[in-house]
Each structure stands twice: as C-alpha cells, then as structure tokens.
C-alpha cells in the first residue's frame, strides 16, 4: 500500500475524512496506520487519559521508522535523490545522496554509534551545522533505537550543557565548526566548554566541516572520519515499540528552563507522513524544500521524517537567505526545480525589504505549493509571498503547529481548501481544536476569539517532558481540565477558519524562535550589575517580535552603554545570540502589585509605545515607577 493512497484530493473529501476522524477516530487512524510497515500490528489503536497524561497510540505494535524510510522505499527509489544538500557558499560543490546512498551512510553511522557504546534507549545529543551528517546522525539514532536530542547550533555552551545534563546524553555529535553566511562559528569550542560538567557524556564524535585545527581530547573525542566510514553499510534496524521514545527536543515555556518534549516512534511516524503528504499534496518525484534548521521541530518533521517517509527528495540548505545575496532562496528554487517550498514569515519579511528584483530574476515556475510556518504572518508579507513567489497560482499554506504537536495541526491543504490571507484555515483530519473562554468553557459560536486548545489526542502529540512528567501535565493539561492547552490565542471566522493571534502566555517568538520571558530574565540577572529584570515582547517589522528588557541595578549606572554590552554578553553566554534583547532600559524598580507580582501588561504597553492606554495602575505598590519608566522609555 502506498502512502499516496492517504492523499486527499478534493475539499469534499477533506470534509468527509474530517468527519470520519471525529466520529470514528480509531477506525480512521487504524486505516491510515495500516499503510505503513510494522513488524507487529497493534492490538489497540488508542488509549488515553489527559488528566494523568497517559496517551498510547498503536499499542502493542512494533516498528522501526527508518525501515519505513529505507527498506520500504528502496525497491522503487534506490537511485532517487533522498537529500540534496546545498552548501552555504555558492563556491562549494553541492551534494546529492540517493536513497541507497543515504541508507548506507545511516547504517555506517549507526554501526559507529554502537561501536561507541550507544544502544537502544540511550540519549545522543546532536549539535551540528546543517550538513548532511546531521540528517544521517538523526536517522542513525533512530535505526538503533537511540533517542536523539538535536540542539540548534546557535545555542550557547550553557544552554547545550543544560540540555545534555537534562537528557543524560551518553554521546555528543558535533563538528569543528559551522558556516553561516560570511561567518564561521567554532562549534567544538562550545562543546568543549559544555561538556566540562556533564558526567553522562562518554564520548564526543567530531565531524570535520571547516578543516579547523581543533583541540583534541583523546580521552573523550573521536573523529567522525576515523570511525564512521570504516563501518559496514548494513545494520539491522532495532525493533521498537510504538510508544518507545524516538526523540527529545527542547523548547521554551513561560516558566523555568526549557523542557525536553518527547515524541514516540509509531504515532510520530504516522502523523508526519500523513500531514506532509496532504498539506503539500506531495506527488512522487516532487522536490521539497523546507528552509528551517533541523535544530527545530520543523526541520525534524518536514525536512527529515515527513518527506523521507513519503519517498520525497528533500533539500537541505546550509546557509542563510541573504548570502551571498537576497536572491539565494530563489536561485536554489530554480536550480533544483523545487516543487514545494516552506519558510518562515520572518524570512519573507526580511527578503521583502530587498524589493522584487532578486525574486523576479529567477524562474520559479516549478513551485506548486508554498508554505509559511513558525509565527503569525502579517497581511503584507502574505500578499508579497503569494504574488512574487507563488505568482498568484501557488496556494499559500499557513502551517500552525508546535514542537509539542509534532506535526502540522491547522493549515491549508495544497490547493484544495479555501484560502484566506493570514488565516491558517481548517484543522487537519484527526485534529479537534476548540476555543475556550476565560472561564475555560468551549465557545461554540463563530466569529470569536479564545484560547486555543485541543480536545482529543492525535498520534504525534507530546507524551511527556523528559524526566518530569508532572511538569508536562502542569504545563499543558492543567490550565483547562480535559484539554491540551497550546498557549496560543486564536480567532475563528464565520466559516470556521482559524487565525492564530499569537502567544497568550509569557512566551516570546523572535524570528520564529521561542523563548520564555523567565528564561531571558534569569540570564540577564546573572549579570553582576543586575539584581532584577523583566522582559516583554513587542512588535518588530521583520522579526515579528523583539525583546525589550527592563533592568534594575542596586547602584546607579553611569556608563549605560557598557552595562548594556555586558548584559548582551551575559545573555549570549547563557542562551545564545538568538535571544538578545533589542532594547534595554535601566529602571529604578519594576511595576509590582502589592503581592509582588510584576505587572507585565504595563511593561508590554510601554514597549509597544502605547503609553496613552496603560490601564489601571492604582493597585501598584509604587505607581511612581511607571511614570519614570514611561519618561525614560526607549
Ligand atoms: C509556536 C510554536 C512548529 C512550527 C515552528 C515553531 C507559533 C507556529 C504558526 C503559524 C501563527 C504560529 C505559535 C506556536 N506558530 N506556527 N503558522 N501561525 N503562529 O514551533 O517553536 O514550538 O513554536 O509558534 O505561537 O505556539 P515552536
């Protein structure tokens, strides 16, 4: 049975499938899952309890996701490109790996992992640039049943170390360095720093990317080139239970440190392939390009797993949209005749700023579906994208989902579903979103706004947060009993289409990257001069949101520029450059209620420049701090 059979072909069929998925969810998913290759079939499709967060899909079944990518596809796709790797620099040669070549490379890496003592259930932290070995490492883990935890290579040593410790990773896979535009970053140095206090780490596998002379620690480090290529190109896939962990991916929430979101083998496989095939209307032979980094969930699901399970050719791009110039994306689309293109609003907005010339210069006629993901898209960017990239013929699919949901939840489906600028649209079959009001009741009407929740399980949903199940329950299943709480606010129009408004919790989305305010505040507070801080997000024309920090010192600061520089360095060291506040204001105190709670509402207004409508400040402990904050705002 081909996964192509899962493709919905008309909007009427979508409506029919959607109803079926709600009325008979078990039958619906039973039929879909039957299209995959299992070693043993399930005895129960679904059992669930949101209160204890105990969700099991395809219980009793066993499989290996890489067999569904390789053994299943190889008979027909042996010589078909699986990955096309496009380097950062246009002077470097590109690389194509066919399904057979990728299969062999994955097996070699899998055997090397075994030789390094990694086995089923062990955690492997992958901290690599966007080179093909990143995808190979991910799949090699899956092949032997090791749990991968990819950390985006822009995170600092402290962030990396926290993630290694939390996951108790046995092995770290990294490279000497990475290239990003005109810059390089010495990754191995970051890892050396990170593994100083990580007792679980037994080995560090180091890939040579830059030909840099790295510090080599013989008791820990192993060179990729000295262990991987020698291995056999055969490796039996480990038999995994459907609910065995496939991977951990860390993401930020409104409180505490980033959480390790856990996804499991069976459900994740079924849902990423199903959603990929439908949303992108994938047809065999299509070239799919998602511009995300594999360090984020979008890369996991729609560069690696979704496309490769479906037998697609997936493009992996090492660089950035503006290097060597703002035509790079479109040059790549033309070069590989990309059929489906997926990027983030922040990239669209940054390219819009260069005008139409760079995009009009290339032949984009191969494109069939174009997608946007990661943050709400504004009207102007939507229209620019539809017109200049999609040439008003490609449907724009706005994919709403999250690290926790594993796959796309609400989105247009190719050109089948009606499209409305800035609206994500309808839920995919199997997804039951609801809007709740402030008292936690479901709003039935249309033309309303509410808190976006999901009331029924779906196969690729989060199962736990690594090492702390209660935290997962508290974060996602306790605000509203019986619902998964997304943290987003949404609007539903008269036709039942959804538009995502944005986070309603203390999460800031900068260029599609998620940060908790608490996480950034904790980092700022590490600065020796700072005793307290509060950060909020405010609208930014390209990044979507930017970070505004209000900081308190215990002494008057004369050299504010120096102090700001020091804070920026502290945040860079603790989280990474991607989390830097754009504005830092020194204040003598923060607006707090009598019970000591920071009134972020007021700070948000100040950051947004809406100082005329600060609202009631009479409940503040000291209302005069607000005057000072407003007066000195940046
Ligand atoms: C948050 C999840 C999974 C995509 C990559 C980000 C926001 C995501 C959209 C969209 C409006 C979106 C939400 C969500 N978001 N996609 N199409 N329209 N907002 O994954 O890092 O887990 O962030 O990104 O606020 O909750 P993530």
XYZ file of C-alpha atoms and ligand atoms in Angstrom:
661
model
C 0.000 0.000 0.000
C 1.358 3.374 -0.975
C 1.272 6.438 1.263
C -0.070 8.187 -1.816
C -3.376 6.467 -1.058
C -3.578 8.704 2.008
C -3.726 11.819 -0.130
C -6.993 13.706 -0.004
C -7.851 15.011 -3.442
C -10.815 17.344 -3.068
C -12.211 19.645 -0.424
C -15.331 17.484 -0.202
C -13.127 14.509 0.517
C -11.378 16.522 3.211
C -14.730 17.271 4.828
C -15.699 13.637 4.673
C -12.387 12.482 6.144
C -12.531 15.121 8.819
C -15.989 13.992 9.961
C -14.859 10.407 9.945
C -11.810 11.263 12.056
C -14.071 12.870 14.651
C -16.831 10.282 14.622
C -14.666 7.188 14.391
C -11.142 8.241 15.327
C -9.891 4.740 15.994
C -11.131 3.384 12.701
C -9.785 6.448 10.917
C -6.254 6.092 12.304
C -6.323 2.308 12.073
C -6.807 2.582 8.337
C -4.130 5.232 7.946
C -1.579 3.388 10.067
C -2.181 0.224 8.053
C -0.403 1.905 5.144
C 2.913 1.787 6.995
C 5.309 -1.097 7.584
C 5.065 -2.573 11.081
C 6.898 -5.549 12.409
C 3.983 -6.389 14.637
C 0.490 -4.944 14.416
C -1.170 -3.077 17.297
C -3.813 -4.602 19.496
C -5.311 -1.233 20.363
C -5.304 1.933 18.249
C -5.652 4.397 21.102
C -5.980 4.646 24.843
C -5.880 7.997 26.540
C -6.279 9.983 29.701
C -5.444 13.694 29.549
C -5.613 14.143 33.306
C -2.720 11.782 34.003
C -1.387 12.392 30.519
C -1.312 8.788 29.520
C -1.697 8.581 25.773
C -0.843 5.489 23.771
C -1.168 5.093 20.046
C -0.909 1.743 18.283
C -0.206 -0.106 21.485
C 1.427 -3.477 21.096
C 2.783 -2.604 17.654
C 6.473 -2.657 16.821
C 8.338 -0.910 14.030
C 11.420 0.986 13.074
C 10.843 4.362 11.450
C 13.990 4.012 9.318
C 12.669 0.790 7.789
C 9.712 2.831 6.651
C 12.134 5.277 5.059
C 14.588 2.810 3.580
C 13.555 -0.833 3.309
C 10.111 0.256 2.227
C 11.207 2.831 -0.347
C 14.434 1.300 -1.658
C 12.884 -1.203 -4.106
C 11.459 1.691 -6.130
C 13.611 4.658 -5.121
C 17.124 3.271 -4.817
C 18.609 5.786 -7.246
C 16.256 8.659 -6.460
C 17.789 11.569 -4.563
C 16.748 11.467 -0.917
C 18.706 14.528 0.174
C 20.009 17.345 -1.966
C 22.460 19.311 0.130
C 23.055 22.905 -0.891
C 26.117 24.461 0.747
C 26.367 27.859 2.399
C 28.753 29.154 -0.211
C 27.961 29.129 -3.923
C 31.631 28.240 -4.489
C 31.333 24.915 -2.658
C 30.029 21.894 -4.508
C 26.580 20.647 -3.682
C 25.934 17.023 -2.811
C 23.177 14.548 -3.535
C 22.523 11.370 -1.609
C 20.236 8.843 -3.241
C 18.033 6.672 -1.045
C 20.596 3.870 -1.390
C 23.496 6.165 -0.516
C 21.689 7.679 2.434
C 20.735 4.217 3.635
C 24.343 3.086 3.590
C 25.564 6.263 5.259
C 22.951 5.919 8.003
C 23.920 2.305 8.603
C 27.596 3.194 8.840
C 26.852 5.911 11.330
C 24.533 3.575 13.249
C 27.284 0.974 13.480
C 29.722 3.644 14.652
C 27.293 4.688 17.377
C 27.103 1.081 18.504
C 30.889 0.834 18.485
C 30.913 3.875 20.767
C 28.689 2.052 23.209
C 25.364 3.620 22.300
C 22.381 1.301 22.460
C 18.604 1.301 22.440
C 17.139 3.925 24.741
C 20.439 5.829 25.193
C 20.284 9.564 24.522
C 22.510 11.145 21.921
C 22.881 14.903 21.743
C 23.433 16.202 18.218
C 24.954 19.671 17.890
C 25.782 20.006 14.219
C 25.511 22.524 11.403
C 23.113 21.952 8.512
C 25.296 19.375 6.785
C 24.045 16.023 5.540
C 25.716 14.286 8.503
C 23.118 15.949 10.719
C 20.300 14.093 8.984
C 22.446 10.968 8.883
C 23.101 11.143 12.642
C 19.420 11.616 13.411
C 18.449 8.606 11.312
C 21.337 6.539 12.674
C 19.985 7.057 16.189
C 16.525 6.035 15.048
C 17.993 2.980 13.351
C 19.428 1.607 16.592
C 16.682 2.896 18.864
C 18.802 5.598 20.493
C 16.889 8.751 21.395
C 18.168 11.812 19.543
C 18.180 15.234 21.091
C 19.176 17.782 18.469
C 20.298 21.138 19.826
C 20.264 24.077 17.413
C 23.880 25.057 16.758
C 23.195 28.684 17.708
C 22.736 27.878 21.386
C 25.488 28.704 23.845
C 27.642 26.293 25.841
C 25.469 26.798 28.919
C 22.268 26.004 27.017
C 23.875 22.993 25.403
C 25.193 21.790 28.733
C 21.761 22.140 30.374
C 20.200 20.051 27.624
C 22.907 17.384 27.789
C 22.505 17.127 31.555
C 18.718 17.027 31.451
C 18.701 14.277 28.821
C 21.673 12.472 30.397
C 23.170 12.092 26.957
C 25.880 9.495 26.553
C 27.282 10.828 23.329
C 27.535 14.267 21.731
C 27.896 14.534 17.967
C 29.382 17.799 16.772
C 31.703 19.382 14.222
C 34.772 21.561 14.322
C 32.657 24.473 13.224
C 29.909 25.829 11.061
C 29.495 28.294 8.227
C 26.632 30.729 8.238
C 26.764 33.414 5.568
C 30.146 35.112 5.694
C 30.802 33.916 9.245
C 32.076 30.767 10.831
C 31.496 29.573 14.378
C 33.893 27.297 16.261
C 31.367 24.708 17.420
C 33.834 22.319 19.001
C 34.943 25.018 21.430
C 31.349 25.437 22.550
C 31.077 21.700 23.092
C 34.381 21.566 24.999
C 33.005 24.179 27.341
C 29.620 22.472 27.603
C 30.912 19.004 28.493
C 33.073 20.192 31.393
C 30.330 19.304 33.840
C 28.278 16.648 32.116
C 29.076 13.335 33.813
C 26.818 11.339 31.479
C 28.893 12.117 28.375
C 31.244 9.271 27.487
C 32.341 10.328 24.030
C 32.214 13.293 21.659
C 32.067 12.408 17.973
C 33.592 15.217 15.935
C 32.941 15.786 12.246
C 35.345 17.792 10.150
C 33.476 20.568 8.362
C 35.846 23.535 8.301
C 39.233 21.812 8.375
C 39.939 23.727 11.542
C 42.668 22.700 13.896
C 40.630 21.755 16.917
C 41.685 20.955 20.437
C 41.520 17.214 20.566
C 40.921 15.482 23.851
C 41.886 11.826 23.290
C 40.002 10.508 26.311
C 36.712 11.956 25.058
C 36.904 12.902 21.405
C 36.564 10.570 18.456
C 36.932 11.774 14.878
C 33.989 11.004 12.619
C 36.381 10.310 9.743
C 38.226 7.720 11.812
C 35.249 5.679 12.882
C 32.246 6.127 10.588
C 33.454 5.424 7.017
C 35.071 2.119 8.100
C 31.798 0.632 9.283
C 29.680 -1.875 7.475
C 26.925 -0.428 5.322
C 24.481 -2.883 6.804
C 22.831 -2.505 10.157
C 19.717 -4.311 11.284
C 17.048 -1.917 12.438
C 16.139 -2.174 16.098
C 12.587 -3.336 16.743
C 10.873 -0.510 18.629
C 7.567 -0.457 20.428
C 5.161 2.109 19.084
C 5.430 4.142 22.288
C 9.219 3.901 22.655
C 10.879 7.315 22.585
C 12.051 8.471 19.172
C 13.458 11.832 20.194
C 13.616 14.673 22.662
C 13.545 18.278 21.518
C 13.928 21.129 23.965
C 11.613 24.088 23.802
C 10.853 27.120 25.933
C 7.785 27.704 28.017
C 6.591 30.512 30.217
C 8.316 29.182 33.310
C 11.627 27.628 34.226
C 14.201 26.035 31.999
C 13.431 24.672 28.526
C 11.571 21.379 28.581
C 12.505 18.229 26.724
C 9.457 17.458 24.610
C 9.251 13.722 23.991
C 7.922 12.172 20.786
C 7.421 8.458 20.262
C 8.032 6.169 17.308
C 4.688 4.964 15.967
C 2.395 7.972 16.234
C 5.015 10.473 15.126
C 5.782 8.407 12.042
C 2.144 8.093 11.031
C 1.297 11.739 11.574
C 4.342 13.406 9.989
C 3.979 11.376 6.809
C 0.197 11.830 6.699
C 0.369 15.595 7.224
C 3.266 16.033 4.796
C 1.530 14.146 2.001
C -1.671 16.112 2.442
C -0.649 19.667 3.259
C 1.944 19.705 0.480
C -0.087 17.439 -1.819
C 3.109 15.529 -2.361
C 3.316 13.658 -5.653
C 6.131 11.189 -6.352
C 9.039 12.948 -7.996
C 8.381 16.267 -6.241
C 11.306 18.167 -4.751
C 10.518 19.503 -1.299
C 12.415 22.314 0.362
C 11.850 23.461 3.886
C 14.294 26.217 4.834
C 14.187 25.563 8.587
C 17.140 24.303 10.591
C 16.947 20.693 11.759
C 17.600 22.076 15.246
C 13.902 22.969 15.375
C 10.827 20.754 15.110
C 10.026 21.992 11.590
C 13.288 20.509 10.380
C 12.686 17.213 12.198
C 9.212 16.730 10.759
C 9.365 18.405 7.346
C 12.996 18.140 6.259
C 13.707 14.668 7.573
C 10.883 12.416 8.639
C 7.759 13.524 6.711
C 9.432 13.825 3.292
C 11.707 10.788 3.601
C 8.923 8.522 4.841
C 6.960 9.633 1.784
C 9.855 8.880 -0.563
C 10.345 12.545 -1.456
C 13.529 14.360 -2.336
C 14.270 16.811 0.435
C 16.560 19.822 0.090
C 18.830 20.732 2.968
C 20.329 24.217 2.862
C 23.335 25.059 4.967
C 23.201 28.831 4.582
C 21.041 31.863 5.098
C 18.528 33.659 2.820
C 20.696 36.715 2.223
C 24.049 35.148 1.415
C 25.704 35.880 -0.909
C 22.673 37.989 -1.795
C 18.922 38.254 -1.271
C 18.217 36.101 -4.315
C 19.701 32.952 -2.806
C 16.422 31.205 -1.929
C 15.046 31.790 -5.404
C 18.261 30.763 -7.064
C 18.014 27.441 -5.216
C 14.354 27.001 -6.165
C 15.298 27.494 -9.812
C 18.395 25.306 -9.595
C 16.620 22.237 -8.195
C 13.177 22.942 -9.656
C 11.715 22.897 -6.186
C 8.017 21.992 -6.152
C 7.131 22.707 -2.539
C 8.725 25.474 -0.584
C 8.301 26.151 3.119
C 9.746 29.078 5.024
C 9.018 31.433 7.928
C 7.341 34.853 7.861
C 10.491 36.420 9.267
C 12.459 35.255 6.212
C 9.742 36.539 3.884
C 9.745 39.929 5.585
C 13.496 40.240 5.532
C 13.560 39.429 1.802
C 10.691 41.809 1.044
C 12.949 44.584 2.234
C 15.231 43.944 -0.764
C 12.423 44.566 -3.218
C 11.198 42.484 -6.113
C 14.273 42.385 -8.293
C 16.042 39.468 -6.528
C 12.943 37.292 -6.692
C 11.790 38.257 -10.182
C 15.213 37.356 -11.552
C 14.680 33.604 -11.169
C 12.371 31.098 -12.748
C 10.085 29.847 -10.008
C 7.609 28.075 -12.281
C 8.381 24.686 -10.706
C 6.647 25.738 -7.471
C 3.285 24.129 -6.772
C 2.646 24.818 -3.076
C 4.319 27.384 -0.829
C 4.138 27.283 2.942
C 4.670 29.570 5.890
C 5.321 28.433 9.436
C 6.523 29.464 12.873
C 4.716 32.694 13.680
C 1.686 34.659 12.616
C 2.096 36.078 9.121
C 1.011 39.649 8.512
C -1.191 40.655 5.597
C 1.549 42.460 3.677
C 4.010 39.551 3.853
C 1.276 37.077 2.907
C 0.402 39.019 -0.253
C 4.019 39.579 -1.226
C 4.722 35.863 -0.834
C 1.607 34.837 -2.779
C 2.328 37.289 -5.586
C 6.085 37.306 -6.039
C 6.923 33.761 -5.034
C 3.664 31.947 -5.701
C 2.916 34.105 -8.786
C -0.709 34.076 -7.673
C -1.031 30.467 -8.794
C 0.503 28.519 -5.907
C -1.636 28.104 -2.828
C -0.081 29.547 0.319
C -0.439 27.032 3.140
C -0.052 28.569 6.561
C 1.021 25.732 8.886
C 0.114 26.225 12.505
C 1.646 23.768 14.936
C 4.208 23.470 17.715
C 7.165 21.441 18.936
C 4.683 19.710 21.229
C 2.251 18.773 18.470
C 4.917 17.012 16.370
C 3.163 17.830 13.110
C 1.023 20.430 11.358
C -2.357 20.888 13.091
C -4.220 23.667 11.309
C -3.360 24.510 7.729
C -4.488 24.797 4.171
C -4.243 21.587 2.192
C -2.492 22.292 -1.111
C -4.949 23.988 -3.410
C -7.935 22.041 -2.104
C -9.014 24.219 0.763
C -10.257 27.794 0.595
C -7.565 30.270 1.431
C -7.807 33.494 3.326
C -4.775 35.717 3.903
C -3.310 35.410 7.434
C -5.644 32.540 8.325
C -4.128 29.124 8.925
C -7.504 27.675 7.977
C -9.062 24.384 8.967
C -7.748 21.622 11.207
C -6.275 18.580 9.504
C -8.278 15.366 9.817
C -7.829 13.921 13.295
C -7.274 17.300 14.939
C -10.014 18.695 17.168
C -9.231 22.295 18.129
C -11.517 24.310 20.372
C -11.587 27.888 21.583
C -12.118 28.365 25.297
C -13.275 31.498 27.053
C -11.711 32.890 30.226
C -13.732 30.517 32.380
C -12.484 27.576 30.384
C -15.737 26.843 28.584
C -15.845 25.896 24.939
C -17.065 28.675 22.702
C -19.347 27.157 20.108
C -20.031 30.242 18.006
C -18.133 31.531 15.029
C -16.589 34.999 14.665
C -14.998 34.728 18.095
C -11.624 34.755 19.794
C -10.442 32.447 22.525
C -7.704 30.283 23.962
C -6.732 27.613 21.511
C -6.889 24.104 22.964
C -7.215 20.605 21.555
C -9.742 18.232 22.998
C -8.816 14.888 21.517
C -5.450 13.139 21.149
C -3.624 12.897 17.822
C -0.829 10.466 17.009
C 2.160 12.846 17.136
C 1.258 14.666 20.319
C 3.743 15.232 23.147
C 3.861 12.243 25.518
C 5.877 13.723 28.346
C 8.605 16.208 29.155
C 11.782 14.271 29.638
C 12.420 13.318 33.235
C 9.489 15.279 34.637
C 6.054 14.003 33.748
C 4.274 16.190 36.277
C 5.736 19.290 34.667
C 4.222 18.244 31.375
C 0.817 17.780 32.978
C 1.105 21.109 34.780
C 2.165 22.986 31.670
C -0.232 21.618 29.107
C -3.078 19.715 30.745
C -3.892 21.580 33.948
C -4.978 25.050 32.849
C -8.147 23.577 31.384
C -9.094 20.113 32.546
C -9.542 17.679 29.731
C -7.787 19.801 27.122
C -4.314 20.199 25.713
C -3.516 23.913 26.108
C -1.448 25.393 23.283
C -0.511 28.748 24.802
C -1.902 30.489 21.702
C -4.880 32.736 21.253
C -6.897 32.288 18.070
C -9.808 33.677 16.169
C -12.471 31.687 14.302
C -14.271 33.326 11.402
C -17.803 32.844 10.140
C -16.701 29.871 8.042
C -14.930 28.155 10.905
C -11.435 29.022 9.686
C -8.778 29.724 12.305
C -6.365 32.589 12.524
C -3.619 32.329 15.116
C -3.164 35.575 17.003
C -0.091 34.632 18.995
C 1.030 33.529 22.425
C -1.088 34.447 25.387
C 1.460 33.157 27.883
C 4.884 34.588 28.668
C 6.479 33.210 25.579
C 8.119 35.498 23.023
C 8.522 34.498 19.396
C 11.552 36.215 17.856
C 12.074 35.368 14.182
C 10.103 32.176 14.740
C 12.297 31.182 17.725
C 10.599 30.630 21.014
C 11.817 32.000 24.336
C 10.284 32.179 27.761
C 10.466 35.575 29.433
C 11.635 33.861 32.635
C 14.464 32.183 30.768
C 15.773 35.504 29.410
C 15.283 37.263 32.747
C 17.245 34.567 34.548
C 20.064 35.050 32.077
C 20.057 38.850 32.473
C 20.028 38.508 36.249
C 23.300 36.598 36.053
C 24.954 39.866 35.082
C 26.823 41.104 38.163
C 25.334 44.591 37.956
C 21.723 43.476 37.675
C 19.514 42.439 40.539
C 16.195 42.131 38.809
C 14.696 42.309 35.343
C 11.513 41.893 33.358
C 11.373 41.252 29.642
C 8.444 41.537 27.282
C 7.945 41.144 23.571
C 6.951 43.975 21.268
C 6.132 44.020 17.550
C 9.101 44.146 15.202
C 8.707 44.695 11.444
C 10.961 41.807 10.427
C 11.400 39.539 13.427
C 7.696 39.515 14.296
C 8.551 40.205 17.902
C 11.588 41.643 19.576
C 12.711 41.651 23.198
C 12.513 44.704 25.467
C 14.260 44.327 28.825
C 13.627 46.474 31.888
C 16.539 46.023 34.268
C 17.210 47.070 37.837
C 20.652 47.556 39.345
C 21.463 48.011 43.015
C 23.583 51.049 42.200
C 23.235 53.944 39.769
C 24.782 53.050 36.437
C 26.938 55.794 34.932
C 28.131 54.001 31.856
C 24.896 52.634 30.470
C 26.400 51.594 27.141
C 28.993 49.471 28.849
C 26.424 47.945 31.152
C 24.235 47.122 28.158
C 27.147 45.486 26.406
C 27.825 43.411 29.455
C 24.178 42.285 29.655
C 24.229 41.308 25.995
C 27.366 39.272 26.572
C 25.780 37.560 29.546
C 22.695 36.590 27.528
C 24.903 35.418 24.654
C 26.838 33.191 27.028
C 23.824 31.767 28.781
C 21.343 31.306 25.933
C 22.890 32.417 22.656
C 22.845 35.358 20.270
C 19.364 34.446 19.087
C 17.870 35.601 22.406
C 19.377 39.086 22.635
C 17.149 41.920 23.811
C 16.908 44.699 21.248
C 16.209 47.320 23.899
C 17.490 47.522 27.464
C 16.114 50.178 29.784
C 17.578 50.820 33.221
C 14.834 51.422 35.765
C 14.880 52.073 39.479
C 12.163 49.499 40.107
C 9.635 47.291 38.328
C 5.883 47.893 38.483
C 4.657 45.341 41.017
C 1.381 44.605 42.698
C 1.201 44.605 46.487
C 1.644 40.855 46.376
C 4.905 41.298 44.472
C 3.761 40.228 41.019
C 5.302 42.129 38.117
C 2.588 43.800 36.038
C 3.813 42.840 32.612
C 0.704 44.269 30.999
C 2.054 47.740 31.752
C 5.544 46.924 30.553
C 4.149 45.470 27.360
C 2.254 48.694 26.700
C 5.388 50.742 27.298
C 7.383 48.511 24.957
C 4.675 48.800 22.304
C 4.674 52.584 22.742
C 1.043 52.601 23.842
C 1.589 54.861 26.790
C -1.809 56.512 26.479
C -3.592 53.326 27.487
C -1.641 51.909 30.384
C -4.809 50.998 32.220
C -5.324 50.961 35.934
C -2.089 51.434 37.862
C -3.695 52.108 41.240
C -3.143 48.563 42.501
C 0.605 49.001 42.174
C 2.811 49.059 45.208
C 4.527 52.170 43.885
C 2.757 53.809 40.923
C 5.548 56.359 40.553
C 7.873 53.783 38.962
C 5.534 53.736 35.981
C 5.993 57.465 35.416
C 9.731 57.042 35.445
C 9.576 54.052 33.075
C 7.370 55.928 30.635
C 9.561 59.013 30.773
C 12.771 57.128 30.002
C 11.380 54.602 27.543
C 13.500 53.741 24.515
C 4.538 28.487 18.408
C 5.221 27.164 18.391
C 6.046 24.215 14.589
C 6.392 25.399 13.878
C 7.672 26.026 14.340
C 7.568 26.709 15.662
C 3.742 29.947 16.770
C 3.821 28.410 14.785
C 2.458 29.381 13.429
C 1.613 29.850 12.390
C 0.952 31.600 13.786
C 2.490 30.120 14.616
C 2.650 29.695 17.783
C 3.043 28.372 18.403
N 3.362 29.488 15.445
N 3.294 28.340 13.564
N 1.522 29.225 11.203
N 0.882 30.964 12.615
N 1.735 31.229 14.805
O 7.422 25.772 16.675
O 8.986 26.727 18.375
O 7.261 25.034 19.016
O 6.606 27.374 18.417
O 4.875 29.209 17.225
O 2.666 30.711 18.740
O 2.524 28.178 19.684
P 7.616 26.181 18.171
